[in-house]
CSV table of C-alpha atoms and ligand atoms in Angstrom, one decimal:
chain,number,residue,atom,x,y,z
B,1241,MET,CA,0.1,0.0,0.0
B,1242,PRO,CA,1.4,3.4,-1.0
B,1243,VAL,CA,2.1,5.3,2.2
B,1244,PHE,CA,4.7,7.8,1.1
B,1245,ASP,CA,2.4,9.2,-1.5
B,1246,ASN,CA,-0.7,9.3,0.7
B,1247,SER,CA,-2.2,12.8,0.8
B,1248,GLU,CA,-1.9,12.9,4.6
B,1249,TYR,CA,1.6,11.6,4.7
B,1250,ASP,CA,3.7,14.4,6.3
B,1251,ASN,CA,7.2,13.0,6.8
B,1252,HIS,CA,5.9,10.7,9.6
B,1253,GLU,CA,8.7,9.0,11.3
B,1254,GLN,CA,7.2,5.5,11.4
B,1255,VAL,CA,4.0,3.9,10.3
B,1256,LEU,CA,3.6,0.4,11.8
B,1257,PHE,CA,1.0,-2.0,10.4
B,1258,CYS,CA,0.1,-4.5,13.1
B,1259,HIS,CA,-1.5,-7.8,12.4
B,1260,ASP,CA,-1.9,-10.8,14.7
B,1261,ARG,CA,-3.6,-13.8,13.2
B,1262,GLU,CA,-4.4,-15.4,16.6
B,1263,SER,CA,-6.4,-12.5,18.0
B,1264,GLY,CA,-7.6,-11.1,14.7
B,1265,LEU,CA,-5.8,-7.7,15.3
B,1266,PHE,CA,-5.5,-5.3,12.4
B,1267,ALA,CA,-4.0,-2.0,13.6
B,1268,ILE,CA,-2.0,0.9,12.5
B,1269,ILE,CA,0.3,2.9,14.7
B,1270,ALA,CA,1.5,6.3,13.2
B,1271,ILE,CA,4.3,8.1,14.8
B,1272,HIS,CA,4.5,11.5,13.3
B,1273,ASP,CA,7.2,13.4,15.2
B,1274,THR,CA,9.3,12.7,18.2
B,1275,THR,CA,11.4,15.9,18.4
B,1276,LEU,CA,9.8,17.2,21.6
B,1277,GLY,CA,9.5,13.8,23.3
B,1278,PRO,CA,8.0,10.4,22.9
B,1279,ALA,CA,4.9,10.3,20.7
B,1280,ALA,CA,1.7,10.3,22.6
B,1281,GLY,CA,-1.8,10.0,21.5
B,1282,GLY,CA,-4.9,7.7,21.9
B,1283,CYS,CA,-5.9,4.6,20.3
B,1284,ARG,CA,-9.1,4.7,18.2
B,1285,MET,CA,-11.2,1.6,17.5
B,1286,TRP,CA,-13.5,2.1,14.5
B,1287,PRO,CA,-15.1,-0.1,11.8
B,1288,TYR,CA,-13.1,1.5,9.0
B,1289,ALA,CA,-14.4,0.5,5.5
B,1290,SER,CA,-10.8,-0.1,4.3
B,1291,VAL,CA,-7.2,-0.1,5.3
B,1292,GLU,CA,-6.8,3.1,3.3
B,1293,GLU,CA,-9.4,4.9,5.3
B,1294,ALA,CA,-7.8,3.8,8.5
B,1295,LEU,CA,-4.3,4.8,7.4
B,1296,LEU,CA,-5.7,8.3,6.4
B,1297,ASP,CA,-7.1,8.7,10.0
B,1298,ALA,CA,-4.0,7.5,11.6
B,1299,LEU,CA,-1.7,9.9,9.6
B,1300,ARG,CA,-4.0,12.9,10.2
B,1301,LEU,CA,-4.7,12.3,13.8
B,1302,SER,CA,-1.0,11.6,14.7
B,1303,ARG,CA,0.1,14.9,13.0
B,1304,ALA,CA,-2.6,16.7,15.0
B,1305,MET,CA,-1.2,15.2,18.2
B,1306,THR,CA,2.3,16.6,17.3
B,1307,TYR,CA,0.8,20.0,16.9
B,1308,LYS,CA,-1.5,19.7,20.0
B,1309,ASN,CA,1.3,18.6,22.2
B,1310,ALA,CA,3.8,21.3,20.9
B,1311,LEU,CA,1.3,24.1,21.4
B,1312,ALA,CA,0.2,22.8,24.8
B,1313,ASP,CA,3.9,23.1,25.8
B,1314,LEU,CA,4.2,19.4,26.6
B,1315,PRO,CA,7.6,17.6,26.1
B,1316,LEU,CA,5.8,15.0,23.9
B,1317,GLY,CA,5.6,14.3,20.2
B,1318,GLY,CA,2.6,13.1,18.3
B,1319,GLY,CA,1.4,9.6,17.6
B,1320,LYS,CA,-1.9,7.9,17.2
B,1321,ALA,CA,-3.1,4.3,16.7
B,1322,VAL,CA,-6.2,3.0,15.1
B,1323,ILE,CA,-7.6,-0.6,15.5
B,1324,ILE,CA,-9.8,-1.6,12.6
B,1325,GLY,CA,-13.0,-3.2,13.9
B,1326,ASP,CA,-16.3,-2.5,15.6
B,1327,PRO,CA,-15.6,-1.8,19.3
B,1328,PHE,CA,-19.1,-3.1,20.2
B,1329,LYS,CA,-18.7,-6.5,18.5
B,1330,GLU,CA,-15.0,-7.2,18.0
B,1331,LYS,CA,-13.2,-5.7,21.1
B,1332,ASN,CA,-11.9,-8.3,23.5
B,1333,ASP,CA,-9.2,-8.8,26.0
B,1334,LYS,CA,-7.1,-11.0,23.6
B,1335,LEU,CA,-7.2,-8.3,20.8
B,1336,LEU,CA,-6.3,-5.4,23.2
B,1337,ALA,CA,-3.4,-7.6,24.8
B,1338,SER,CA,-2.0,-8.3,21.3
B,1339,PHE,CA,-2.1,-4.5,20.4
B,1340,ALA,CA,-0.3,-3.8,23.7
B,1341,GLY,CA,2.3,-6.2,22.6
B,1342,PHE,CA,3.0,-4.0,19.6
B,1343,VAL,CA,3.1,-0.9,21.7
B,1344,GLN,CA,5.6,-2.6,24.1
B,1345,ARG,CA,7.9,-3.6,21.2
B,1346,LEU,CA,8.1,0.1,20.2
B,1347,GLY,CA,10.0,0.5,23.5
B,1348,GLY,CA,8.5,3.8,24.6
B,1349,GLN,CA,8.6,5.6,21.3
B,1350,TYR,CA,4.8,5.7,21.5
B,1351,TYR,CA,2.5,6.1,24.5
B,1352,THR,CA,-1.2,5.0,23.9
B,1353,ALA,CA,-4.4,6.1,25.6
B,1354,GLU,CA,-8.2,6.1,25.1
B,1355,ASP,CA,-10.0,7.5,22.1
B,1356,ILE,CA,-13.3,6.8,20.4
B,1357,GLY,CA,-14.1,3.0,20.9
B,1358,ILE,CA,-11.4,2.7,23.6
B,1359,GLY,CA,-12.4,3.5,27.1
B,1360,ILE,CA,-10.6,3.8,30.5
B,1361,LYS,CA,-11.2,0.1,31.3
B,1362,ASP,CA,-9.5,-0.8,28.1
B,1363,VAL,CA,-6.5,1.4,28.8
B,1364,GLU,CA,-6.2,-0.2,32.2
B,1365,LEU,CA,-5.9,-3.5,30.5
B,1366,LEU,CA,-3.4,-2.1,28.0
B,1367,ALA,CA,-1.5,-0.8,31.0
B,1368,ARG,CA,-1.3,-4.4,32.5
B,1369,GLU,CA,0.1,-5.6,29.2
B,1370,CYS,CA,2.6,-2.9,28.3
B,1371,ASP,CA,4.5,0.0,30.0
B,1372,TYR,CA,3.3,2.7,27.7
B,1373,ALA,CA,-0.3,3.4,28.3
B,1374,PHE,CA,-1.6,6.6,29.9
B,1375,GLY,CA,-4.9,8.3,30.9
B,1376,LEU,CA,-5.7,5.8,33.7
B,1377,ALA,CA,-7.7,5.9,36.8
B,1378,THR,CA,-5.1,8.1,38.5
B,1379,THR,CA,-5.9,11.0,36.1
B,1380,GLY,CA,-9.5,10.0,35.6
B,1381,ASP,CA,-11.8,10.5,32.6
B,1382,PRO,CA,-10.2,13.2,30.3
B,1383,SER,CA,-13.5,14.4,28.9
B,1384,PRO,CA,-14.4,17.0,31.6
B,1385,PHE,CA,-10.9,18.4,31.1
B,1386,THR,CA,-11.2,18.6,27.4
B,1387,SER,CA,-14.6,20.3,27.7
B,1388,LEU,CA,-13.3,22.9,30.2
B,1389,GLY,CA,-10.3,23.6,27.9
B,1390,CYS,CA,-12.7,24.0,25.0
B,1391,PHE,CA,-14.8,26.3,27.0
B,1392,HIS,CA,-11.8,28.6,27.7
B,1393,GLY,CA,-10.9,28.6,24.0
B,1394,MET,CA,-14.5,29.5,23.2
B,1395,ARG,CA,-14.3,32.4,25.7
B,1396,ALA,CA,-11.2,33.6,23.9
B,1397,ALA,CA,-13.2,33.5,20.6
B,1398,VAL,CA,-16.1,35.4,22.1
B,1399,LYS,CA,-13.6,38.0,23.3
B,1400,HIS,CA,-11.9,38.4,20.0
B,1401,LYS,CA,-14.8,38.2,17.7
B,1402,LEU,CA,-17.6,39.8,19.7
B,1403,GLY,CA,-15.6,41.9,22.1
B,1404,ARG,CA,-17.4,40.3,25.1
B,1405,ASP,CA,-16.1,38.9,28.3
B,1406,SER,CA,-19.0,36.6,28.9
B,1407,LEU,CA,-21.0,34.0,27.1
B,1408,HIS,CA,-24.2,35.0,28.9
B,1409,GLY,CA,-27.2,35.2,26.5
B,1410,LEU,CA,-25.2,33.8,23.5
B,1411,THR,CA,-26.6,30.8,21.7
B,1412,VAL,CA,-24.4,27.8,21.0
B,1413,SER,CA,-25.1,24.8,18.8
B,1414,VAL,CA,-23.4,21.7,19.9
B,1415,GLN,CA,-22.9,18.8,17.5
B,1416,GLY,CA,-22.5,15.5,19.5
B,1417,VAL,CA,-23.4,15.4,23.2
B,1418,GLY,CA,-21.2,12.4,24.1
B,1419,ASN,CA,-18.5,12.4,26.8
B,1420,VAL,CA,-17.1,15.9,25.9
B,1421,GLY,CA,-20.2,17.5,24.4
B,1422,ARG,CA,-22.4,16.8,27.5
B,1423,HIS,CA,-19.8,18.3,29.8
B,1424,LEU,CA,-19.4,21.3,27.6
B,1425,CYS,CA,-23.2,21.8,27.6
B,1426,LYS,CA,-23.0,22.1,31.4
B,1427,ASN,CA,-20.1,24.5,31.3
B,1428,LEU,CA,-22.1,26.5,28.8
B,1429,ARG,CA,-25.4,26.7,30.7
B,1430,GLU,CA,-23.5,27.6,33.9
B,1431,ALA,CA,-22.1,30.5,31.9
B,1432,GLY,CA,-25.6,31.6,30.9
B,1433,ALA,CA,-25.5,30.5,27.3
B,1434,LYS,CA,-28.7,29.1,25.4
B,1435,LEU,CA,-28.1,25.7,23.8
B,1436,ILE,CA,-29.3,24.0,20.6
B,1437,ILE,CA,-27.9,20.4,20.4
B,1438,THR,CA,-28.0,17.3,18.3
B,1439,ASP,CA,-26.8,13.7,18.3
B,1440,VAL,CA,-27.2,10.8,16.0
B,1441,ASN,CA,-28.1,9.0,19.3
B,1442,PRO,CA,-31.5,10.5,20.2
B,1443,GLU,CA,-31.3,9.2,23.8
B,1444,ALA,CA,-28.0,11.1,24.4
B,1445,ALA,CA,-29.6,14.4,23.1
B,1446,ALA,CA,-32.7,13.8,25.2
B,1447,HIS,CA,-30.7,13.2,28.3
B,1448,VAL,CA,-28.7,16.4,27.9
B,1449,SER,CA,-31.8,18.4,27.1
B,1450,GLU,CA,-33.5,17.2,30.2
B,1451,ASN,CA,-30.6,17.6,32.5
B,1452,VAL,CA,-29.3,21.2,31.4
B,1453,GLY,CA,-32.1,22.5,29.1
B,1454,ALA,CA,-31.4,22.7,25.4
B,1455,LYS,CA,-33.4,22.6,22.2
B,1456,VAL,CA,-32.9,19.4,20.2
B,1457,VAL,CA,-32.6,19.4,16.3
B,1458,ALA,CA,-32.0,16.7,13.9
B,1459,PRO,CA,-28.3,16.0,13.0
B,1460,GLU,CA,-28.6,17.5,9.5
B,1461,GLU,CA,-30.2,20.7,10.8
B,1462,ILE,CA,-27.4,21.6,13.1
B,1463,TYR,CA,-25.3,23.6,10.6
B,1464,SER,CA,-27.9,26.1,9.7
B,1465,GLN,CA,-29.1,27.1,13.1
B,1466,ASP,CA,-29.2,30.8,13.8
B,1467,VAL,CA,-26.6,30.8,16.6
B,1468,ASP,CA,-23.5,32.8,17.8
B,1469,ILE,CA,-21.2,29.7,18.1
B,1470,PHE,CA,-21.2,26.4,16.4
B,1471,SER,CA,-19.3,23.7,18.5
B,1472,PRO,CA,-18.4,20.4,16.7
B,1473,CYS,CA,-18.0,17.7,19.4
B,1474,ALA,CA,-18.6,14.6,17.3
B,1475,ARG,CA,-16.6,13.4,14.3
B,1476,GLY,CA,-13.9,14.9,12.1
B,1477,GLY,CA,-14.2,16.3,8.5
B,1478,ILE,CA,-17.4,18.1,9.2
B,1479,LEU,CA,-16.3,21.5,8.1
B,1480,ASN,CA,-16.5,21.1,4.4
B,1481,ASP,CA,-17.8,22.4,1.1
B,1482,ASP,CA,-21.4,21.4,1.9
B,1483,THR,CA,-21.5,22.5,5.6
B,1484,ILE,CA,-19.5,25.8,5.7
B,1485,PRO,CA,-21.9,27.7,3.4
B,1486,GLN,CA,-24.8,26.7,5.7
B,1487,LEU,CA,-23.2,28.2,8.8
B,1488,LYS,CA,-24.8,31.2,10.4
B,1489,ALA,CA,-22.4,31.2,13.4
B,1490,SER,CA,-19.6,33.7,13.6
B,1491,ILE,CA,-17.6,31.4,15.7
B,1492,VAL,CA,-16.7,27.8,15.3
B,1493,ALA,CA,-15.2,26.3,18.5
B,1494,GLY,CA,-15.5,22.7,19.4
B,1495,ALA,CA,-13.6,19.6,20.7
B,1496,ALA,CA,-13.8,17.3,17.7
B,1497,ASN,CA,-10.4,16.2,16.2
B,1498,ASN,CA,-9.7,17.1,12.6
B,1499,GLN,CA,-12.8,19.2,12.0
B,1500,LEU,CA,-11.5,20.7,8.7
B,1501,ALA,CA,-12.2,18.2,5.9
B,1502,GLU,CA,-9.1,19.7,4.1
B,1503,VAL,CA,-6.7,22.5,4.9
B,1504,ARG,CA,-8.3,24.8,2.4
B,1505,HIS,CA,-11.5,24.7,4.5
B,1506,GLY,CA,-9.7,27.0,7.2
B,1507,LYS,CA,-9.4,29.6,4.5
B,1508,MET,CA,-13.0,29.1,3.5
B,1509,LEU,CA,-14.1,29.9,7.0
B,1510,CYS,CA,-11.9,32.9,7.2
B,1511,ASP,CA,-13.2,34.2,3.9
B,1512,ARG,CA,-16.7,33.9,5.2
B,1513,GLY,CA,-15.7,35.9,8.3
B,1514,ILE,CA,-16.2,33.0,10.6
B,1515,LEU,CA,-13.6,32.8,13.4
B,1516,TYR,CA,-12.3,29.2,13.7
B,1517,ALA,CA,-10.7,28.1,17.0
B,1518,PRO,CA,-8.2,25.5,15.8
B,1519,ASP,CA,-9.4,22.1,17.2
B,1520,TYR,CA,-6.2,20.7,18.5
B,1521,VAL,CA,-5.4,23.9,20.4
B,1522,ILE,CA,-8.6,24.1,22.3
B,1523,ASN,CA,-9.2,20.4,22.8
B,1524,ALA,CA,-5.8,19.9,24.5
B,1525,GLY,CA,-7.3,19.8,28.1
B,1526,GLY,CA,-7.7,16.0,28.3
B,1527,MET,CA,-4.0,15.6,27.2
B,1528,LEU,CA,-2.8,18.2,29.6
B,1529,ASN,CA,-4.5,16.2,32.4
B,1530,ALA,CA,-3.7,12.6,31.3
B,1531,SER,CA,-0.1,13.3,30.4
B,1532,GLY,CA,0.5,13.3,34.2
B,1533,ASP,CA,0.6,9.5,33.9
B,1534,ILE,CA,3.5,9.6,31.6
B,1535,PHE,CA,5.6,11.9,33.7
B,1536,GLY,CA,4.7,10.1,36.9
B,1537,GLN,CA,3.4,13.2,38.7
B,1538,TYR,CA,0.0,14.7,38.9
B,1539,ASP,CA,-0.8,18.1,40.3
B,1540,ALA,CA,-4.5,18.9,39.9
B,1541,ASN,CA,-4.0,22.7,40.6
B,1542,GLN,CA,-1.4,22.8,38.0
B,1543,VAL,CA,-3.6,21.2,35.4
B,1544,MET,CA,-6.4,23.7,36.1
B,1545,LYS,CA,-4.0,26.5,35.7
B,1546,ARG,CA,-2.7,25.1,32.4
B,1547,LEU,CA,-6.3,24.6,31.2
B,1548,SER,CA,-7.2,28.3,31.8
B,1549,GLY,CA,-4.0,29.2,30.0
B,1550,LEU,CA,-5.7,27.9,26.9
B,1551,TYR,CA,-7.6,31.2,26.8
B,1552,ASP,CA,-4.5,33.2,26.3
B,1553,ALA,CA,-2.9,30.7,23.9
B,1554,THR,CA,-6.0,30.8,21.7
B,1555,LEU,CA,-6.3,34.5,21.9
B,1556,ARG,CA,-2.6,35.0,20.7
B,1557,ILE,CA,-3.5,32.8,17.6
B,1558,PHE,CA,-6.5,35.0,16.9
B,1559,GLU,CA,-4.5,38.2,17.1
B,1560,THR,CA,-1.7,36.9,15.0
B,1561,ALA,CA,-4.1,35.6,12.3
B,1562,GLN,CA,-5.8,39.0,12.3
B,1563,GLN,CA,-2.5,41.0,12.0
B,1564,GLU,CA,-1.3,38.8,9.2
B,1565,GLY,CA,-4.6,38.4,7.5
B,1566,ARG,CA,-4.4,34.6,7.5
B,1567,PRO,CA,-6.7,31.7,8.6
B,1568,THR,CA,-6.3,30.8,12.3
B,1569,SER,CA,-5.7,27.2,11.2
B,1570,GLU,CA,-2.7,28.1,9.2
B,1571,VAL,CA,-1.3,30.3,12.0
B,1572,ALA,CA,-1.6,27.5,14.5
B,1573,ASP,CA,0.0,24.9,12.3
B,1574,ASP,CA,3.0,27.3,11.6
B,1575,LEU,CA,3.4,28.0,15.3
B,1576,ALA,CA,3.5,24.3,16.1
B,1577,ARG,CA,6.0,23.7,13.4
B,1578,GLN,CA,8.2,26.7,14.5
B,1579,ILE,CA,8.2,25.1,18.1
B,1580,ILE,CA,9.4,21.8,16.7
B,1581,ALA,CA,12.0,23.4,14.3
B,1582,ALA,CA,13.5,25.4,17.2
B,1583,LYS,CA,13.8,22.3,19.3
B,1584,ARG,CA,15.4,20.3,16.5
B,1585,ALA,CA,17.9,23.1,15.9
B,1586,SER,CA,18.8,23.3,19.5
B,1587,LYS,CA,19.4,19.5,19.5
B,1588,LYS,CA,21.9,19.9,16.7
B,1589,LYS,CA,24.0,22.4,18.6
D,1706,LIG,P1,-18.1,10.3,22.2
D,1706,LIG,O1,-18.1,9.1,21.3
D,1706,LIG,O2,-18.4,10.1,23.7
D,1706,LIG,O3,-19.3,11.4,21.7
D,1706,LIG,C1,-19.4,11.7,20.4
D,1706,LIG,C2,-20.9,11.9,20.3
D,1706,LIG,O4,-21.2,12.4,19.0
D,1706,LIG,C3,-21.8,10.6,20.4
D,1706,LIG,O5,-22.8,10.7,21.3
D,1706,LIG,C4,-22.3,10.3,19.0
D,1706,LIG,O6,-23.6,9.7,19.0
D,1706,LIG,C5,-22.3,11.7,18.4
D,1706,LIG,N1,-22.2,11.7,17.0
D,1706,LIG,C6,-21.4,11.0,16.1
D,1706,LIG,N2,-21.6,11.3,14.9
D,1706,LIG,C7,-22.6,12.4,14.9
D,1706,LIG,C8,-23.1,13.3,13.9
D,1706,LIG,N3,-22.8,13.2,12.6
D,1706,LIG,N4,-24.1,14.2,14.3
D,1706,LIG,C9,-24.3,14.3,15.6
D,1706,LIG,N5,-23.8,13.6,16.6
D,1706,LIG,C10,-22.9,12.6,16.2
D,1706,LIG,O7,-16.7,11.0,21.9
D,1706,LIG,P2,-16.0,12.2,22.9
D,1706,LIG,O8,-15.0,11.6,23.8
D,1706,LIG,O9,-17.1,13.0,23.4
D,1706,LIG,O10,-15.3,13.0,21.7
D,1706,LIG,C11,-15.9,13.8,20.8
D,1706,LIG,C12,-14.9,14.3,19.9
D,1706,LIG,O11,-13.8,15.1,20.6
D,1706,LIG,C13,-14.1,13.3,19.1
D,1706,LIG,O12,-13.8,13.8,17.8
D,1706,LIG,C14,-12.8,13.1,19.9
D,1706,LIG,O13,-11.8,12.6,19.0
D,1706,LIG,C15,-12.5,14.5,20.3
D,1706,LIG,N6,-11.7,14.6,21.5
D,1706,LIG,C16,-12.1,14.0,22.6
D,1706,LIG,C17,-11.4,14.1,23.7
D,1706,LIG,C18,-11.8,13.5,25.1
D,1706,LIG,O14,-11.2,13.9,26.1
D,1706,LIG,N7,-12.7,12.6,25.1
D,1706,LIG,C19,-10.1,14.8,23.7
D,1706,LIG,C20,-9.7,15.4,22.6
D,1706,LIG,C21,-10.6,15.4,21.4
């Protein structure tokens, strides 16, 4: 399979194709860059339609982890793993142990954690089978930390775009009210925002609506809602040629990874006057919390301090983008690449 000419291949250091006949494991571990430290990023289990689709996801997600860790000022590189399969039907202890064996053989070049389809219980199993799993019971569920970081990023967007210090009275549409989305809804309601939500799982949407108060709309209706902020908290690739023209929001700020279908969609948002909070900048909260496992030290106060620091970090990206007349997504990518280049240069000295 051609990897080097894949559209998402970006000088990734290593791409490991993992297969174990006995357990039925088919997985890909993509290590994008280890200049700043060992690659760290979750493991996703998803019923990909093809190996090509899985590879594309692994390449994109691992690069986003490099950028996320760099901008979060963590001494970690970027990596991500994908297991091909339906987590509800095909996930079992043998399969996960087999995956852990591949991670172990990388000898600490890649640390794995939870992601879609892989929960904390699964990570605990991985940690029993290998030395390189993080995001365990010690640091807890990352989702409330991700949502809080996202909320701080959203506050920065409101400050920059609307000149307001508070979200009180603003309307926010949230796409996907799973682990992160439902916590974010709570943060937003506490801040006095009104909510319009959707989820492909109607029970999840009904639950959030009953608990915090929100109008529920059908999944395909979420883009065209008359709101101040659109917050994607479900899948990637949802900012594209079809959806961007439908948006009435002046801000897009959410937790989902890889929201832009293609790099050019960052410019498309910018051209429409929509302020985009780069996903990997504002969704770093879970990583800031869980990485305590890797470093063997966890300071809850320090984590909260760093989460609120995402406000300033996001604001700086908006200001630079405005001064330079460039899309925020490009500015964030450049900033991350500059941090890595500086570290690489200092290592050579
Ligand atoms: P989750 O699976 O718990 O929640 C996602 C929700 O989105 C589910 O309720 C699902 O039914 C819904 N959904 C899926 N497709 C949808 C669609 N087309 N329209 C509407 N709803 C849809 O996942 P999560 O942990 O909440 O993560 C959400 C996103 O944030 C993912 O992209 C994830 O990669 C990213 N993220 C999560 C964390 C974290 O700490 N959990 C950290 C960083 C990034």
